[in-house]
Short mmCIF file of C-alpha atoms in Angstrom, two decimals:
data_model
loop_
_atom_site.label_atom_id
_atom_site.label_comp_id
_atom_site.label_asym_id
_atom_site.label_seq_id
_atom_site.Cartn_x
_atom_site.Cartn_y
_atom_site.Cartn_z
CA UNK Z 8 201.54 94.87 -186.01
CA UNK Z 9 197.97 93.05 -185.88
CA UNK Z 10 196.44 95.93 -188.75
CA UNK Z 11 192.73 95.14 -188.66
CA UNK Z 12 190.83 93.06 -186.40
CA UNK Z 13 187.57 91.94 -186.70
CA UNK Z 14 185.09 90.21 -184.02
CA UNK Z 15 183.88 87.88 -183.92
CA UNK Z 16 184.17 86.18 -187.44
CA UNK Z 17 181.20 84.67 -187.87
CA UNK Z 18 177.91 85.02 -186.09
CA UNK Z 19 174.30 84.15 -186.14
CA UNK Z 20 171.44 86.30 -185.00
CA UNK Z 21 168.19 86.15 -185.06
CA UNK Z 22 165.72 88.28 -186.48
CA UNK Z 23 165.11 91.82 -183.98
CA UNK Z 24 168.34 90.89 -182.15
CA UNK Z 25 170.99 93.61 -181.92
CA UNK Z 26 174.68 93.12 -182.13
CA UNK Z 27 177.63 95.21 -182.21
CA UNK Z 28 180.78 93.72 -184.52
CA UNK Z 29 183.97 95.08 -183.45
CA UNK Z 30 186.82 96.83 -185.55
CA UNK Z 31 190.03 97.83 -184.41
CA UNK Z 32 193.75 98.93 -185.61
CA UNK Z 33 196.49 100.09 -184.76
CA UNK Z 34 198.27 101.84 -187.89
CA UNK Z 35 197.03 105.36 -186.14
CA UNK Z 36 195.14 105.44 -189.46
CA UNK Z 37 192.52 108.20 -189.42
CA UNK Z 38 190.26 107.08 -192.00
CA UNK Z 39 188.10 103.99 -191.53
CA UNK Z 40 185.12 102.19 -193.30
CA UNK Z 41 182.86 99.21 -193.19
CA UNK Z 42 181.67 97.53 -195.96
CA UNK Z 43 179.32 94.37 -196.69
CA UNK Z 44 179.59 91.89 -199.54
CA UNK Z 45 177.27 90.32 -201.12
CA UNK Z 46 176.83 88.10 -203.93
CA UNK Z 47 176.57 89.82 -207.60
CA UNK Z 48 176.96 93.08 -205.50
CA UNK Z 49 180.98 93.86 -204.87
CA UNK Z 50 181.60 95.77 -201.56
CA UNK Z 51 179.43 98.61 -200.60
CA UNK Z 52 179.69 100.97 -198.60
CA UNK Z 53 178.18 101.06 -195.26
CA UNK Z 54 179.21 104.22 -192.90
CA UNK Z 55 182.86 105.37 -193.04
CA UNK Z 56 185.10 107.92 -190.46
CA UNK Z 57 187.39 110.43 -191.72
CA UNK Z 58 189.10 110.93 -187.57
CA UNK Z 59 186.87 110.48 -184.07
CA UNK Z 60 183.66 111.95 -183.82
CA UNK Z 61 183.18 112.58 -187.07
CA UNK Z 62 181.18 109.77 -189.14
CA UNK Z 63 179.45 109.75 -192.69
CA UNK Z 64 176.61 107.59 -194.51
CA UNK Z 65 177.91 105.82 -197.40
CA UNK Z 66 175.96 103.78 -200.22
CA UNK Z 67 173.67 101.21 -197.99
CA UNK Z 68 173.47 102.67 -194.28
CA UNK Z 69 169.96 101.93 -193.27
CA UNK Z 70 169.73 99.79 -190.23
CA UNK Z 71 172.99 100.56 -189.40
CA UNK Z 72 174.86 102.85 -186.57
CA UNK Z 73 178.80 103.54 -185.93
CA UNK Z 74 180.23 106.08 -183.99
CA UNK Z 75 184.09 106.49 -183.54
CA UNK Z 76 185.10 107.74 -180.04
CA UNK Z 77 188.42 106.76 -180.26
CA UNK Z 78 191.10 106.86 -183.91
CA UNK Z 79 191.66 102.76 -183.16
CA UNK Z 80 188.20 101.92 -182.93
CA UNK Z 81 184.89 101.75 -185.02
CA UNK Z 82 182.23 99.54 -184.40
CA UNK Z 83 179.10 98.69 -186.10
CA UNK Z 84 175.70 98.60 -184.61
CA UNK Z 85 172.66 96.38 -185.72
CA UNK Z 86 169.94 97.98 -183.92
CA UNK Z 87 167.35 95.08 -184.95
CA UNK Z 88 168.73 92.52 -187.18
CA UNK Z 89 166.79 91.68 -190.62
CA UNK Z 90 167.45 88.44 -192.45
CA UNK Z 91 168.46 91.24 -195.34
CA UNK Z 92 171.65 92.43 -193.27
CA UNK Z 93 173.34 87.99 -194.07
CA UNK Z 94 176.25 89.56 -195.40
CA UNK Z 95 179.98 89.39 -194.90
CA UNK Z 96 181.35 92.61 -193.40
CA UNK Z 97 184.69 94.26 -193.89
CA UNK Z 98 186.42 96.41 -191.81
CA UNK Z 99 188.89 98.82 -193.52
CA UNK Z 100 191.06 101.67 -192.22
CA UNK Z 101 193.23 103.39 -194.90
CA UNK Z 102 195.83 106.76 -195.39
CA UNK Z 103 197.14 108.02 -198.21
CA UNK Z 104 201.00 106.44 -198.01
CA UNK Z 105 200.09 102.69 -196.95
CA UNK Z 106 196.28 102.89 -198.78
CA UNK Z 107 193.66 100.24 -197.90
CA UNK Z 108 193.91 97.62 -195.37
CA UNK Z 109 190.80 95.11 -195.06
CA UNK Z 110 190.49 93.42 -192.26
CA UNK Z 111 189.28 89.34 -192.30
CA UNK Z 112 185.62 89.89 -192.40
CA UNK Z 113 182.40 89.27 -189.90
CA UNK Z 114 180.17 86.36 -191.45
CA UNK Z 115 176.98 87.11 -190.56
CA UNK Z 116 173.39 85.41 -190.83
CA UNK Z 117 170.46 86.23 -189.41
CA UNK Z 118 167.59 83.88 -188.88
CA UNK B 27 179.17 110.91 -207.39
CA UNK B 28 181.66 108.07 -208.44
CA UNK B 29 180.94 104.18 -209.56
CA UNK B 30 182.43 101.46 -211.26
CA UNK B 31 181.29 99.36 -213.61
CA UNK B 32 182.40 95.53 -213.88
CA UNK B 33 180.67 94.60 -217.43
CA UNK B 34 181.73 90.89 -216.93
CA UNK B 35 179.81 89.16 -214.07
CA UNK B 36 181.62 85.32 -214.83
CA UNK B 37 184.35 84.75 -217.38
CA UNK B 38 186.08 81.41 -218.47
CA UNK B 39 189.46 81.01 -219.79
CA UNK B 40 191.77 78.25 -220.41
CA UNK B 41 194.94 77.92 -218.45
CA UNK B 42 197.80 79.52 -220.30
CA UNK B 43 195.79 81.80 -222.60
CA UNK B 44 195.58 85.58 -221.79
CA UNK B 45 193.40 87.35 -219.76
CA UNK B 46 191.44 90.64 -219.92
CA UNK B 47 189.02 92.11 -216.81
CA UNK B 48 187.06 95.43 -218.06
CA UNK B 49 186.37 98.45 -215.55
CA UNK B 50 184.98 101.42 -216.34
CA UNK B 51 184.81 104.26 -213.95
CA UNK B 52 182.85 107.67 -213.30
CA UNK B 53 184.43 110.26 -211.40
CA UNK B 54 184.83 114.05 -212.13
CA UNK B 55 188.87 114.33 -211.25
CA UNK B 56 191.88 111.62 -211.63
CA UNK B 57 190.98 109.24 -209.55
CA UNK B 58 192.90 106.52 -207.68
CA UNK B 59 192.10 103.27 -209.12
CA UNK B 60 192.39 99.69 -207.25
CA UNK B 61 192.35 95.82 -208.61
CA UNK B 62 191.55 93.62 -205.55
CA UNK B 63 191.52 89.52 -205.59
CA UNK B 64 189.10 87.85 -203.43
CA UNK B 65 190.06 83.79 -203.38
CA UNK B 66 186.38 81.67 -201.97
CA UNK B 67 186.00 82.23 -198.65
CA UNK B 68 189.07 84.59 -198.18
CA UNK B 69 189.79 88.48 -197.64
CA UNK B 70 190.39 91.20 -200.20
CA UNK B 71 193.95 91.69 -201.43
CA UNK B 72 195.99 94.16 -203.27
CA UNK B 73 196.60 93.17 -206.70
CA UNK B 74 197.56 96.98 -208.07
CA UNK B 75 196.89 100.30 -208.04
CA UNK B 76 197.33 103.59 -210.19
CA UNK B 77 197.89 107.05 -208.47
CA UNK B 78 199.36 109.41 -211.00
CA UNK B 79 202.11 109.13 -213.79
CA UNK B 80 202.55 106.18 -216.03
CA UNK B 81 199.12 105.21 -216.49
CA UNK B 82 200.97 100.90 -217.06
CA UNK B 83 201.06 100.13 -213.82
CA UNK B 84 202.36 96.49 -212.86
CA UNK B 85 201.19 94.27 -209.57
CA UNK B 86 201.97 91.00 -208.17
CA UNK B 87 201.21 87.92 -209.56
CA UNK B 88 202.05 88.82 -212.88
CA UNK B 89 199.25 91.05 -213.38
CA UNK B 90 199.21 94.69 -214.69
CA UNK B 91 196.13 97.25 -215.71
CA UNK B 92 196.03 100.21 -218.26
CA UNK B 93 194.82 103.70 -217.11
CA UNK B 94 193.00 105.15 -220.04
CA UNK B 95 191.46 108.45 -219.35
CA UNK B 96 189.66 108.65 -222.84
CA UNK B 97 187.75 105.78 -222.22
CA UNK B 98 187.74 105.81 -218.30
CA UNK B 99 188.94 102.54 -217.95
CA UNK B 100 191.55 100.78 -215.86
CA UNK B 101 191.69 97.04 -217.46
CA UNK B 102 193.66 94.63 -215.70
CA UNK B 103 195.55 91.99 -217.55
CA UNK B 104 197.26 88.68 -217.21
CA UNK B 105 199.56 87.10 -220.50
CA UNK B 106 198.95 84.00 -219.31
CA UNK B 107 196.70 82.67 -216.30
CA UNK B 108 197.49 79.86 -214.09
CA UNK B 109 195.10 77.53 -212.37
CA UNK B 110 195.38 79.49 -209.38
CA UNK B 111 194.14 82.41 -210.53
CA UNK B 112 190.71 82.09 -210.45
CA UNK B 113 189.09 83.77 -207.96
CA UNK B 114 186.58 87.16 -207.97
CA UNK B 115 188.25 90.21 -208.93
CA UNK B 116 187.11 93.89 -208.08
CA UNK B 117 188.04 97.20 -209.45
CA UNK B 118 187.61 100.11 -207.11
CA UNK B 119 187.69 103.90 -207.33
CA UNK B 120 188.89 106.26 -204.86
CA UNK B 121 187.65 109.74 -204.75
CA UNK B 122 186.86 110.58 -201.48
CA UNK B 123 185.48 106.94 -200.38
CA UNK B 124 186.40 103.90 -202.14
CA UNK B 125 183.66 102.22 -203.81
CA UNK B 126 183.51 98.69 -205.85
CA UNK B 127 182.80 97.28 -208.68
CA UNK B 128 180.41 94.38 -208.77
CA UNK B 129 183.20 91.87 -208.84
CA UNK B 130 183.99 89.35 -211.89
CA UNK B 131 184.70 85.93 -211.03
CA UNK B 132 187.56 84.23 -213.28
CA UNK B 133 186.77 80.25 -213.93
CA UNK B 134 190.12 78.81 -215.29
CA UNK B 135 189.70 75.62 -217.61
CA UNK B 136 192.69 72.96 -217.59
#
């Protein structure tokens, strides 16, 4: 039972590039999120699922795009990267017996 | 809409004395209420959480938080903190997403 899996783990862009960072699990979980970290700034919210096809903006989702065609997956889309989006990303997918679970994070700079 | 607020960015304590982490929370119901531990370099991970019904709710590592719905708080608490403990620690609130705290990181003094 692998949870959730993030690719790659770390990754350097440069600025204008686009990139795609994967997210899957397998826990069937219907809910899913991605969140970035930085410092002084806890986790926010990015875009978050509630089931496939359905997605929702959450606190920070500018120059960001996700779409869930499938319950495992939900992927995150830089269109063109900005030296603003160096972050570590999380992954989560969560339901209401287990909760939360986080995946390892995408390190990400852009140049 | 609901937040959290993490009043201490950076605290300092000195191995074997106690150990209090403030979070305050806005939210319109009874939330669901989170302490995550984040060690450098590391992922998130479950320290405790509060649903519904006795509002002392004990985690792992020896840690445990206090609901208070008069104050909207959920503090989390350690008797006596360890070397190993220090890390960043986040408070989250679920209503219908879960959103963060700003994070305070723990410095532990030998």
């Amino acid at each position: 039972n692998a949870g959730v899996t993030q690719t790659p783990k770390f990754q350097v862009l440069k600025t204008g590039q686009s990139m795609t960072l994967q997210c899957a699990q397998d826990m069937n979980h219907e809910y899913m999120s991605w969140y970035r970290q930085d410092p002084g700034m806890g986790l926010r919210l990015i875009h978050y699922s509630v089931g496939a096809g359905i997605t929702d903006q959450g606190e920070v989702p500018n120059g960001y795009n996700v779409s869930r065609s499938t319950t495992e997956d939900f992927p995150l889309r830089l269109l063109s990267a900005a030296p603003s989006q160096t972050s570590v990303y999380f992954c989560a997918s969560n339901d209401r017996v287990v909760g939360y679970t986080f995946g390892s994070g995408t390190r990400l700079t852009v140049v | 809409a609901q937040s959290v607020t993490q009043p201490d960015i950076h605290i300092t304590v000195s191995e074997g004395a106690s150990l209090e982490l403030r979070c305050n929370y806005s939210y319109g119901a009874t939330p669901y209420l989170f302490w995550y531990v984040q060690s450098p370099g590391q992922g998130l991970q479950l320290l405790l959480k509060y649903f519904s019904g006795d509002t002392l709710v004990q985690g792992i590592k020896g840690f445990e938080a206090e609901f208070k719905r008069s104050q909207s708080s959920f503090n989390l608490r350690k008797p006596s903190v360890h070397w190993s403990d220090a890390a960043e620690y986040f408070c989250a609130v679920q209503g219908g997403k879960l959103i963060f705290g700003q994070g305070t990181e723990l410095s532990v003094k030998p």
